XYZ file of C-alpha atoms in Angstrom:
753
model
C -54.214 8.842 111.173
C -54.086 7.635 107.923
C -50.726 9.743 106.032
C -51.291 8.929 102.756
C -54.065 9.844 100.072
C -54.872 5.792 99.683
C -58.295 4.362 101.441
C -58.038 2.886 104.292
C -59.610 -0.639 104.234
C -59.607 -1.208 107.716
C -61.409 2.177 110.863
C -59.711 1.471 114.109
C -61.716 3.825 116.895
C -59.987 6.788 118.823
C -61.297 6.453 121.893
C -61.460 8.554 124.209
C -58.723 10.149 127.408
C -62.151 9.572 129.504
C -63.287 6.044 127.399
C -59.356 4.747 128.282
C -59.965 5.791 132.010
C -63.336 4.344 132.957
C -62.335 1.072 130.849
C -58.753 1.166 133.306
C -60.672 1.710 136.191
C -63.325 -1.507 136.161
C -60.016 -3.542 135.353
C -58.560 -2.544 137.960
C -61.814 -3.322 140.509
C -61.567 -6.172 139.146
C -57.820 -6.962 139.222
C -58.192 -5.906 143.392
C -61.666 -8.464 143.894
C -60.059 -11.366 142.205
C -57.143 -11.338 143.961
C -57.827 -8.636 147.301
C -56.252 -11.469 149.372
C -52.798 -11.200 147.891
C -52.140 -7.052 148.422
C -52.495 -8.238 152.416
C -49.178 -10.540 152.138
C -47.602 -9.128 149.509
C -44.508 -8.936 151.654
C -45.137 -11.890 153.647
C -46.839 -14.609 150.953
C -45.534 -15.463 147.459
C -48.367 -15.352 144.480
C -48.675 -18.411 142.491
C -47.363 -20.881 145.363
C -44.031 -20.549 146.852
C -42.225 -23.761 145.857
C -42.169 -25.830 142.545
C -42.066 -24.924 139.029
C -43.713 -20.965 140.323
C -40.332 -20.847 142.269
C -38.011 -21.645 139.373
C -38.878 -18.101 138.258
C -39.478 -16.561 141.323
C -34.915 -17.951 141.875
C -35.010 -16.148 138.068
C -36.866 -12.646 139.668
C -33.769 -13.060 142.406
C -30.608 -14.028 140.411
C -31.425 -10.668 137.808
C -32.511 -8.232 141.047
C -29.005 -9.477 142.862
C -27.544 -8.839 139.395
C -29.003 -5.542 137.696
C -26.589 -3.054 139.855
C -23.676 -4.927 137.249
C -25.733 -7.134 134.146
C -23.556 -6.302 130.981
C -26.158 -8.032 128.595
C -23.822 -8.544 125.853
C -21.202 -10.754 128.205
C -21.314 -14.394 127.516
C -21.761 -14.667 131.113
C -24.862 -13.450 131.267
C -26.729 -17.085 129.624
C -25.325 -18.624 132.559
C -27.358 -19.226 136.022
C -25.294 -20.245 139.844
C -27.592 -23.848 139.633
C -27.347 -26.257 137.068
C -23.649 -26.156 136.723
C -21.617 -27.505 134.530
C -24.016 -27.008 132.375
C -24.252 -24.154 130.795
C -26.248 -21.881 128.220
C -29.032 -22.255 130.900
C -30.623 -19.041 130.661
C -31.680 -20.633 127.690
C -33.242 -24.111 128.575
C -36.532 -22.246 130.155
C -38.023 -18.960 129.368
C -35.591 -16.588 130.308
C -38.442 -14.385 132.114
C -36.301 -11.208 131.056
C -38.438 -7.637 131.760
C -40.495 -9.427 134.894
C -37.313 -9.616 136.020
C -36.437 -6.572 135.115
C -39.526 -4.851 136.705
C -39.316 -6.371 139.920
C -35.181 -5.652 140.213
C -35.957 -1.718 140.231
C -38.759 -1.742 142.616
C -36.898 -3.605 144.289
C -33.250 -1.484 144.118
C -35.576 1.392 145.345
C -36.112 0.428 148.431
C -38.918 -2.498 148.079
C -39.062 -6.156 148.562
C -38.067 -8.613 146.252
C -41.235 -10.288 147.777
C -43.370 -7.509 147.176
C -41.898 -6.485 143.879
C -42.614 -9.884 142.265
C -45.976 -9.981 144.013
C -46.571 -6.601 142.343
C -45.332 -7.322 138.260
C -48.035 -10.480 138.164
C -50.620 -8.500 139.547
C -48.879 -6.046 136.413
C -49.320 -8.018 134.089
C -53.115 -9.000 135.410
C -53.616 -5.908 134.717
C -52.326 -4.770 131.536
C -54.471 -8.153 130.040
C -57.350 -7.215 130.838
C -56.674 -3.122 129.969
C -55.111 -3.898 126.728
C -57.426 -6.391 125.365
C -60.169 -3.276 126.446
C -58.034 -1.183 124.061
C -57.732 -3.643 121.053
C -61.715 -4.180 121.300
C -62.134 -0.478 121.654
C -60.693 0.391 118.692
C -62.811 -2.094 116.483
C -65.706 -1.338 118.096
C -65.916 1.797 120.008
C -67.679 0.235 122.137
C -66.944 0.960 125.468
C -69.393 -1.306 128.117
C -69.033 -3.960 125.357
C -65.384 -4.201 125.025
C -64.619 -4.283 128.709
C -66.634 -6.929 128.692
C -63.693 -8.413 126.376
C -60.890 -7.193 128.243
C -62.224 -8.451 131.671
C -63.742 -12.284 130.352
C -59.511 -12.401 129.045
C -58.127 -10.586 132.320
C -60.722 -13.015 134.099
C -60.721 -16.332 132.582
C -59.939 -19.128 134.334
C -56.767 -20.521 132.778
C -54.650 -18.133 133.982
C -55.308 -18.776 138.001
C -54.842 -22.433 137.446
C -51.824 -21.326 136.096
C -50.579 -18.765 138.682
C -48.166 -21.546 140.007
C -46.071 -20.696 135.961
C -46.427 -17.428 136.742
C -44.281 -16.039 133.150
C -47.824 -17.439 131.753
C -49.748 -14.452 133.288
C -47.878 -11.886 130.727
C -50.145 -12.668 128.390
C -50.744 -8.543 127.081
C -48.805 -8.833 124.867
C -51.267 -10.622 122.123
C -53.571 -8.010 122.092
C -50.450 -5.695 122.284
C -49.100 -7.326 119.125
C -52.581 -7.044 117.322
C -53.282 -3.942 118.037
C -49.907 -2.725 116.648
C -50.475 -5.071 113.120
C -53.665 -3.954 112.467
C -52.518 0.125 113.104
C -49.886 -0.917 110.344
C -51.824 -2.375 108.360
C -54.917 0.987 108.544
C -52.065 3.791 108.647
C -49.650 2.723 105.642
C -47.350 4.609 107.476
C -43.916 2.592 107.474
C -41.931 2.558 111.076
C -46.239 1.597 112.357
C -44.294 -2.087 111.266
C -41.734 -1.984 113.436
C -44.315 -2.335 116.494
C -45.721 -5.885 115.599
C -42.015 -7.188 115.654
C -40.663 -4.922 118.728
C -43.605 -6.999 120.728
C -42.954 -10.768 119.455
C -39.527 -9.270 121.099
C -41.202 -8.634 124.042
C -42.962 -11.501 124.508
C -39.730 -13.650 123.658
C -38.582 -11.352 126.870
C -40.746 -12.882 129.054
C -42.086 -15.843 127.762
C -41.026 -17.700 124.874
C -43.301 -19.893 124.042
C -45.718 -16.544 123.857
C -43.257 -14.836 121.432
C -43.539 -17.798 118.811
C -47.673 -18.398 119.882
C -47.681 -14.645 119.163
C -45.755 -14.853 116.305
C -48.231 -17.139 114.525
C -51.084 -15.365 115.569
C -49.639 -12.296 114.232
C -49.458 -14.718 110.286
C -52.841 -15.193 111.299
C -55.222 -12.418 111.849
C -52.371 -11.159 108.350
C -53.468 -14.077 106.096
C -56.772 -13.831 107.467
C -57.909 -10.560 106.340
C -56.270 -10.735 103.543
C -58.333 -13.416 102.196
C -60.902 -10.852 103.628
C -58.916 -7.870 101.490
C -56.772 -9.294 99.042
C -53.853 -6.745 98.593
C -53.832 -5.328 102.312
C -50.359 -6.565 102.525
C -48.893 -4.981 99.702
C -47.577 -1.600 102.032
C -45.171 -4.188 103.764
C -44.258 -4.909 100.027
C -42.391 -1.331 100.346
C -38.585 -0.986 101.259
C -39.361 1.484 103.970
C -42.049 -0.605 105.853
C -39.845 -4.097 104.952
C -36.948 -2.325 106.711
C -38.884 -1.065 109.636
C -39.908 -4.674 109.538
C -37.010 -6.251 110.251
C -35.343 -4.138 113.062
C -36.981 -5.812 115.956
C -36.367 -9.383 114.794
C -32.463 -8.426 114.099
C -33.080 -7.583 117.801
C -34.519 -11.030 118.575
C -31.657 -13.161 116.433
C -28.666 -13.119 119.217
C -31.127 -13.753 122.076
C -32.544 -16.989 119.857
C -29.578 -18.065 119.976
C -29.435 -19.615 122.446
C -31.941 -21.581 122.471
C -30.811 -22.635 119.037
C -28.180 -24.261 120.206
C -29.869 -25.246 123.470
C -32.233 -27.593 121.164
C -29.313 -28.980 119.037
C -27.638 -30.255 122.918
C -31.560 -31.342 123.341
C -33.145 -31.538 120.532
C -36.769 -30.933 118.933
C -40.179 -31.851 121.065
C -41.242 -35.810 120.171
C -44.310 -36.073 118.679
C -45.349 -38.071 122.212
C -44.903 -34.872 124.067
C -47.673 -32.377 122.462
C -49.242 -35.631 122.006
C -50.016 -36.273 125.416
C -49.740 -33.012 126.203
C -52.897 -31.829 123.279
C -56.219 -30.313 123.789
C -59.298 -31.615 123.296
C -63.037 -30.776 121.812
C -63.433 -30.666 126.760
C -60.943 -28.865 127.016
C -62.544 -25.997 126.284
C -65.370 -26.589 128.253
C -62.863 -28.394 131.406
C -61.822 -25.495 134.812
C -59.538 -26.636 137.624
C -60.852 -28.365 140.162
C -60.203 -24.909 141.851
C -62.897 -23.106 139.801
C -66.460 -22.206 142.107
C -68.359 -23.280 139.527
C -66.765 -25.723 137.118
C -64.166 -27.448 139.058
C -66.783 -30.594 138.871
C -65.550 -30.215 134.713
C -61.711 -30.781 135.365
C -61.060 -34.558 134.700
C -63.037 -33.980 131.058
C -59.375 -33.209 130.683
C -56.008 -33.308 132.425
C -53.974 -30.114 134.214
C -52.264 -28.099 130.606
C -55.712 -29.171 129.093
C -57.753 -26.363 131.538
C -58.762 -24.223 129.313
C -62.309 -23.336 130.167
C -64.310 -20.999 127.514
C -67.390 -20.263 129.704
C -70.788 -20.539 128.464
C -71.340 -16.772 127.807
C -68.949 -15.872 125.265
C -70.337 -18.782 123.222
C -74.022 -18.015 124.101
C -72.880 -14.394 122.789
C -70.919 -15.340 120.000
C -73.870 -17.650 118.434
C -76.793 -15.148 119.037
C -73.875 -12.265 117.343
C -72.892 -14.822 113.941
C -77.129 -15.571 113.611
C -77.418 -11.859 113.406
C -74.393 -11.767 111.458
C -74.270 -14.593 108.980
C -77.896 -15.321 108.378
C -77.589 -13.966 104.573
C -78.821 -17.012 101.955
C -75.153 -16.838 100.297
C -73.202 -17.979 103.248
C -76.055 -19.933 104.937
C -74.648 -23.670 102.736
C -71.127 -23.038 103.503
C -71.364 -21.624 107.508
C -73.601 -25.880 107.886
C -70.564 -27.023 106.096
C -68.164 -25.670 108.482
C -70.297 -25.913 111.321
C -70.564 -29.784 110.265
C -67.134 -30.400 109.932
C -65.686 -28.365 112.977
C -68.487 -30.361 115.018
C -66.848 -34.115 113.858
C -63.414 -32.713 114.831
C -64.292 -31.401 117.875
C -66.151 -34.606 118.393
C -63.263 -37.096 117.201
C -61.305 -35.126 119.172
C -63.287 -36.255 122.463
C -61.366 -39.227 124.611
C -63.415 -42.135 125.820
C -66.008 -41.399 123.096
C -65.694 -45.205 121.346
C -63.490 -46.567 123.888
C -61.186 -49.793 121.711
C -61.068 -47.154 118.514
C -59.007 -44.583 119.324
C -56.758 -44.829 116.843
C -59.368 -44.651 114.702
C -61.157 -41.421 116.248
C -57.595 -39.932 116.562
C -56.746 -40.756 112.641
C -60.282 -39.491 111.216
C -59.431 -36.141 114.482
C -56.130 -35.614 112.459
C -57.983 -35.544 109.234
C -60.434 -33.155 110.237
C -58.572 -30.820 111.198
C -57.176 -30.464 107.793
C -61.630 -29.660 106.220
C -61.637 -27.748 108.946
C -59.407 -25.243 107.414
C -60.198 -25.398 104.068
C -64.083 -25.201 105.421
C -62.955 -21.992 107.562
C -60.680 -20.496 104.581
C -63.618 -20.431 102.333
C -65.773 -19.377 104.139
C -63.865 -16.175 104.864
C -62.939 -15.571 101.567
C -66.224 -15.998 100.504
C -67.491 -13.523 102.473
C -64.973 -11.131 101.944
C -65.636 -11.913 98.399
C -69.515 -10.555 99.569
C -68.918 -7.316 101.607
C -66.355 -6.817 98.155
C -69.308 -7.531 96.157
C -71.520 -5.028 97.668
C -69.741 -2.136 97.647
C -68.472 -2.167 101.416
C -64.975 -0.735 101.309
C -64.170 -1.776 104.557
C -64.077 -4.548 107.014
C -67.094 -4.461 108.981
C -68.142 -5.325 111.724
C -69.268 -8.927 110.859
C -66.161 -8.585 108.521
C -64.303 -8.088 112.119
C -66.944 -10.872 114.083
C -65.638 -13.116 111.945
C -61.584 -12.602 111.690
C -61.445 -13.586 115.426
C -64.221 -16.223 114.941
C -62.205 -17.854 112.330
C -58.680 -17.123 113.934
C -59.722 -19.045 116.998
C -61.576 -21.717 115.275
C -57.894 -22.339 112.650
C -56.373 -22.419 116.656
C -59.095 -24.836 118.708
C -57.994 -27.199 114.856
C -53.975 -26.376 116.116
C -54.375 -27.715 120.099
C -55.413 -31.177 119.133
C -51.821 -31.712 118.326
C -50.167 -34.978 116.338
C -54.003 -36.467 115.985
C -53.112 -39.449 114.484
C -49.818 -40.178 116.062
C -49.247 -43.144 118.373
C -45.507 -44.224 119.058
C -47.370 -48.110 117.819
C -48.340 -47.299 114.670
C -51.082 -45.661 112.715
C -50.535 -42.473 111.195
C -47.361 -39.730 111.713
C -49.460 -38.116 113.453
C -50.999 -35.678 110.180
C -53.043 -32.847 111.638
C -52.475 -29.414 111.261
C -50.966 -29.208 114.041
C -47.494 -31.545 112.041
C -47.427 -28.460 109.621
C -46.254 -25.958 112.672
C -44.123 -28.565 113.852
C -42.248 -29.699 110.580
C -42.319 -25.681 109.030
C -43.114 -22.153 111.915
C -40.150 -21.357 114.379
C -40.030 -22.496 117.216
C -43.254 -25.024 117.997
C -41.038 -28.158 117.450
C -40.044 -27.222 121.013
C -43.014 -26.353 122.275
C -43.824 -29.741 124.537
C -47.905 -28.443 125.816
C -49.399 -27.950 122.131
C -52.924 -27.607 124.330
C -51.007 -24.552 125.583
C -51.992 -22.711 121.741
C -55.302 -23.211 123.545
C -54.399 -19.096 125.068
C -54.925 -17.674 121.652
C -58.582 -19.341 121.119
C -59.337 -17.400 125.003
C -58.140 -14.120 123.222
C -59.734 -14.390 120.359
C -62.397 -15.517 121.069
C -62.902 -12.689 123.794
C -62.448 -10.301 121.474
C -64.481 -12.178 118.950
C -67.682 -11.842 122.048
C -66.570 -8.188 122.172
C -67.469 -6.816 118.785
C -70.079 -9.706 118.359
C -71.641 -7.821 121.729
C -71.389 -4.101 120.010
C -72.894 -5.597 116.929
C -76.318 -6.712 118.996
C -75.948 -3.885 121.230
C -75.866 -1.272 118.088
C -78.897 -3.348 116.081
C -81.410 -3.747 119.251
C -80.361 0.078 119.926
C -79.177 -0.496 123.222
C -78.257 2.412 124.779
C -76.471 4.330 127.738
C -77.874 3.303 130.876
C -79.066 0.137 130.065
C -75.894 -0.688 127.921
C -73.462 -0.493 130.403
C -76.012 -1.807 132.570
C -76.426 -4.930 130.826
C -72.961 -5.102 129.865
C -71.884 -4.820 133.851
C -74.122 -7.368 134.186
C -72.518 -9.531 132.035
C -68.638 -8.641 133.094
C -70.510 -10.524 136.282
C -71.166 -13.404 134.639
C -67.786 -13.748 132.900
C -65.383 -12.946 136.317
C -68.328 -15.505 137.996
C -68.292 -18.108 135.892
C -63.909 -18.418 135.610
C -63.867 -17.516 139.217
C -61.313 -19.374 141.848
C -62.075 -18.566 145.142
C -59.185 -20.025 145.459
C -55.204 -20.477 144.837
C -51.903 -20.619 145.866
C -50.302 -18.173 147.932
C -47.080 -19.065 149.710
C -45.190 -17.404 152.066
C -41.385 -18.856 151.963
C -39.635 -21.942 153.730
C -36.876 -20.994 155.525
C -33.348 -20.734 154.482
C -31.220 -23.617 156.107
C -27.825 -21.690 158.239
C -26.568 -24.727 156.570
C -25.706 -22.053 154.008
C -24.184 -19.361 155.856
C -21.438 -21.713 156.361
C -20.904 -22.583 152.538
C -20.949 -19.356 152.059
C -18.273 -19.015 154.719
C -16.296 -21.683 153.303
C -16.148 -22.107 149.725
C -13.666 -20.720 148.383
C -14.197 -18.260 144.618
C -13.757 -21.752 142.084
C -15.405 -23.891 144.489
C -18.991 -25.265 143.418
C -21.202 -26.897 145.642
C -24.038 -30.266 145.717
C -27.363 -30.447 148.112
C -29.008 -33.409 149.026
C -30.661 -34.703 148.685
C -31.226 -34.738 145.046
C -34.152 -36.076 144.378
C -37.803 -38.362 146.255
C -39.035 -41.704 145.580
C -37.612 -43.157 142.568
C -39.135 -46.055 140.326
C -38.100 -49.412 139.142
C -35.557 -48.139 136.724
C -34.070 -45.752 139.278
C -35.572 -42.461 137.920
C -36.948 -39.997 140.010
C -40.723 -41.601 140.759
C -42.496 -38.168 141.026
C -41.571 -34.843 138.687
C -42.972 -32.397 141.338
C -41.425 -33.904 144.259
C -38.540 -33.360 142.232
C -38.984 -29.425 141.330
C -39.700 -29.157 145.262
C -36.875 -30.204 146.088
C -34.230 -28.932 143.550
C -35.930 -25.144 143.197
C -35.558 -25.070 146.631
C -32.157 -25.644 146.679
C -31.270 -23.407 143.836
C -33.167 -20.981 145.711
C -31.632 -21.514 148.879
C -28.258 -21.317 147.844
C -28.660 -17.697 146.223
C -27.090 -16.153 149.057
C -23.895 -18.136 149.204
C -22.598 -16.876 145.218
C -21.547 -20.648 145.018
C -22.593 -22.581 141.566
C -24.221 -25.982 141.964
C -25.164 -28.580 140.400
C -28.436 -28.841 141.747
C -31.515 -26.871 139.160
C -34.727 -27.593 137.539
C -36.851 -26.842 134.332
C -38.293 -27.691 130.887
C -35.116 -29.696 130.303
C -33.806 -32.338 131.338
C -29.757 -33.012 130.790
C -28.194 -35.797 131.878
C -27.329 -35.041 135.852
C -30.924 -35.150 136.161
C -31.893 -37.898 134.872
C -28.785 -39.984 135.712
C -27.573 -39.021 139.289
C -31.159 -38.812 141.627
C -30.332 -43.083 141.231
C -26.734 -42.947 142.346
C -27.089 -40.479 144.382
C -29.573 -42.291 146.237
C -27.671 -44.386 148.336
C -24.597 -41.133 148.913
C -22.294 -41.670 150.532
C -21.274 -45.222 147.793
C -18.166 -45.396 145.632
C -19.869 -44.554 142.349
C -21.738 -41.834 143.813
C -18.486 -40.082 145.425
C -17.234 -40.818 141.301
C -19.877 -39.390 139.654
C -19.538 -36.146 141.796
C -16.150 -36.329 141.949
C -15.721 -35.508 138.143
C -17.516 -32.165 138.247
C -14.265 -29.191 138.030
C -14.620 -27.068 141.446
C -17.400 -29.288 142.491
C -16.519 -28.515 147.144
C -18.822 -29.030 148.868
C -22.197 -31.356 149.655
C -24.955 -29.874 152.193
C -27.325 -32.649 153.427
C -30.215 -31.465 154.714
C -32.506 -32.996 156.839
C -34.953 -34.011 154.779
C -36.551 -37.493 156.060
C -33.484 -37.810 158.683
C -31.109 -38.292 155.625
C -28.078 -36.289 156.949
C -28.334 -39.479 160.138
C -28.471 -41.656 157.695
C -25.010 -40.397 155.796
C -23.555 -39.518 158.465
C -23.572 -43.395 159.739
C -22.441 -44.474 156.348
C -20.072 -41.005 156.102
C -17.135 -44.118 159.191
C -17.737 -46.974 155.266
C -15.410 -44.234 153.689
C -12.217 -42.326 156.363
C -10.114 -39.999 154.176
C -13.493 -38.950 151.296
C -15.457 -36.952 152.854
C -14.935 -34.036 155.919
C -18.344 -33.114 158.690
C -17.293 -29.172 158.060
C -19.762 -28.400 159.576
C -23.254 -29.744 162.269
C -26.194 -26.934 162.043
C -29.135 -26.950 164.732
C -31.244 -29.103 162.915
C -28.844 -30.631 161.560
C -28.259 -30.060 158.629
C -24.917 -30.695 157.566
C -21.599 -29.200 155.481
C -19.294 -31.682 153.824
C -16.052 -30.822 152.396
C -14.618 -33.312 149.641
C -10.985 -34.512 150.692
C -8.411 -36.850 149.568
C -7.603 -37.460 146.060
C -8.252 -39.541 142.163
C -7.065 -41.508 139.604
C -7.861 -39.295 136.577
C -5.284 -41.045 133.814
C -7.572 -44.125 134.605
C -10.033 -45.539 132.496
C -12.845 -43.859 131.555
C -12.175 -41.008 134.126
C -13.056 -38.003 132.974
C -13.479 -34.457 134.595
C -16.948 -32.103 133.680
C -16.454 -28.414 132.486
C -18.284 -25.648 131.319
C -18.179 -25.436 128.009
C -19.374 -21.586 127.422
C -17.576 -18.922 127.857
C -13.520 -18.929 128.412
C -13.093 -19.852 131.787
C -9.538 -21.045 133.727
C -9.175 -25.255 135.387
C -6.684 -25.743 137.604
C -6.057 -29.054 139.273
C -3.319 -30.197 142.089
C -1.965 -32.768 140.051
C 0.323 -35.270 141.682
C 2.701 -38.448 139.705
C 3.620 -41.376 142.072
C 7.590 -41.554 142.591
C 9.243 -43.138 139.109
C 12.214 -44.840 138.462
C 13.074 -43.356 135.011
C 11.723 -39.637 134.643
C 11.630 -36.803 137.161
C 9.024 -35.661 135.243
C 5.296 -36.551 133.738
C 4.149 -34.839 130.161
C 0.686 -35.108 130.905
C -2.874 -34.165 127.735
C -5.773 -32.901 128.289
C -8.328 -34.166 125.560
C -11.964 -33.142 124.894
C -13.212 -36.503 124.759
C -15.887 -35.464 122.700
C -14.028 -34.414 119.976
C -9.926 -35.353 120.774
C -8.999 -32.337 120.157
C -6.399 -31.379 122.525
C -7.087 -28.825 125.215
C -3.550 -28.410 127.070
C -0.694 -29.513 127.798
C 0.930 -30.201 131.500
C 4.522 -30.946 132.864
C 3.751 -33.068 136.591
C 7.210 -33.101 138.779
C 7.169 -37.358 138.964
C 8.014 -36.868 142.740
C 4.893 -37.499 144.662
C 5.418 -33.626 145.331
C 1.839 -31.994 144.725
C 1.764 -28.935 142.199
C -1.017 -26.622 140.956
C -1.639 -25.972 137.072
C -3.697 -23.854 135.035
C -5.276 -22.862 131.436
C -7.946 -22.104 129.682
C -11.198 -23.890 128.964
C -14.511 -23.663 126.988
C -15.222 -21.774 123.791
C -16.333 -19.087 122.154
C -19.063 -20.377 120.370
C -22.287 -21.029 121.938
C -22.499 -25.176 123.812
C -24.939 -25.942 126.296
C -23.356 -29.732 126.796
C -20.061 -29.101 129.797
C -16.963 -30.178 127.243
C -15.540 -33.630 129.251
C -12.131 -33.446 129.435
C -10.066 -36.963 129.562
C -6.352 -36.480 130.854
C -2.887 -38.937 129.792
C 0.293 -39.665 130.920
C 2.155 -39.325 127.198
C 5.095 -41.343 128.497
C 4.184 -44.734 126.759
C 7.352 -45.970 129.698
C 4.994 -45.373 132.797
C 2.320 -47.796 133.491
C -1.433 -46.724 133.918
C -2.614 -45.597 137.666
C 0.601 -42.692 138.901
C -1.419 -39.689 137.791
C -4.434 -38.246 140.606
C -5.802 -35.341 141.604
C -7.092 -33.683 144.793
C -8.349 -30.613 143.885
C -10.321 -28.414 141.564
C -10.773 -24.978 140.817
C -13.050 -23.937 137.832
C -13.961 -19.680 137.368
C -15.994 -18.595 134.814
C -14.068 -15.503 132.797
C -10.578 -15.205 134.637
C -7.574 -13.702 133.558
C -5.566 -16.675 132.925
C -3.094 -17.473 135.644
């Protein structure tokens, strides 16, 4: 294992093939037991649900699978999804879900249905969560049965079942893989192994951006704690070969991260009020989703992002093992201070502890996170000092127990979020989390900071495995007795986290009107699907985002087979269209709604789904706007396909045209100028309203005839917002309102014509 003459400070157990096979079989049996119904409906039902957030990732899988045969990772269009038109870089609006989609696409390419492939990727993720954690625990402790408890406890965590509607959060095996890669690099002194932690971060980024941020932090956290226990442990990394290997995966991460940075520049960082309201509390770690078999009644103790049930088995075993490992008089008083500081901080984090004093409690919790961090650092450093003083040349079992316990406690403190923050006043969120928000890459873009509790569950599961191995060896429990005890404990871990019900839904059928849309639309044209939203609030904006997500994701999934870009889309980033159009389109086709839809380049078709009798209402309103819209088709379900007709003035004040900004493309306008007595042609300038740059110069006959004009738009630099183009008549003697458009086309990357 060690190729140098220097002595390693950490001895990792190799493990035998028999141990790995037993671990894989144990994990697989639990996967089949917990998700048996999925195996029976693998091709007919979507694990995690078929609508809302879950369907967003199913849509991403379908997009990747459809484009797999001609995927060009280096092309700019790779970053733009067929929804959210005319916005760009939309792949970076949420988790890119690339590796799971690639896996599903490969299965689909050999004949597996896309739904079966998608479900298989989620089942594989569940297996890898357990097996990779088992391998990590086995390399640390060498005890097969105790390691199996760590893997199964982590894999069957209630967090994963509660978040099946967020499929990207199921791919958490990067945490144990990254941790093991870091430990191997630090213990072996082999330079090339320093590339492995970075490769795990890269893999996480291509799966779940949240987890890439959390994994990066986890690696820094573990390395820092190890340095407290063993100063100088990172010295091999300071050598040139190790630095080169460590930086290579990060260089590969740069081009993938640039679109996310560009999107963040457009939409901004998450303000503190978002992580504040999505932060966890001490009660979150005892709160489960309402579907948990034993502890569903605790769901009201926290919000849906704060159902982070650790269970009771893990704290009990950890308390027992910690009492055995840290009962020395040299650590007793420091351990007392540590437990007292964290206990008070946790108590202050609990909502409703003292009604009316929430601001004060938040402030005390914020201060408590820093005091508790100091206590943890002091305790870990002191433990390392005592171990080195006693002559221990390697990290002992109790040092490893302290390492993972300390990491879990620090993540608990971070999950409390920007405590002390209040929009109406108070401390400016000066809790431990604020330092990461300001200084650690990615934390400012993470809205649901309570999700970092996933690291608490992971680290505590590993610590539980190490603690159990320590207890078994201390009490000389071996052989069949140890195996039987561990199997019973695995059963307890599964039962206390068990969800008898979980989302498993058939896909909603695609309305036949989309077949007509595919047959009718030409290249360069885009579409809008109505209803755009459900109920609206008093501000004429979306009242229920869950209903909005359902409508929007269903729309983009239905439209995928048409290959027509659509305005619809839903993600964590909310554009001006998402905010403004629900109210504007509520009375479609009212004049304001016709004006805004005509501003989108290429928007020619509008699908009106017969939801809540909407198509009937729209047909009745169409009579008030003759010549503006044409009913191209009405299917047997009452759904409508409307074609935008008529003309619009494009040189009137405030008129604009929205076109994608990245990459470059060709915009085609059908223009006409009214006959003028003093000139035969009009000189037209196309301007970017945001930069005042001239995009194109056009010459339009001033005789009332229609002519087509094409020019290239967009840029080579990253930009997410659409361009806002304005057409201006250069002839000062001409009156306004002389230039009209009746058709636009936009083709991304097309050659200029």
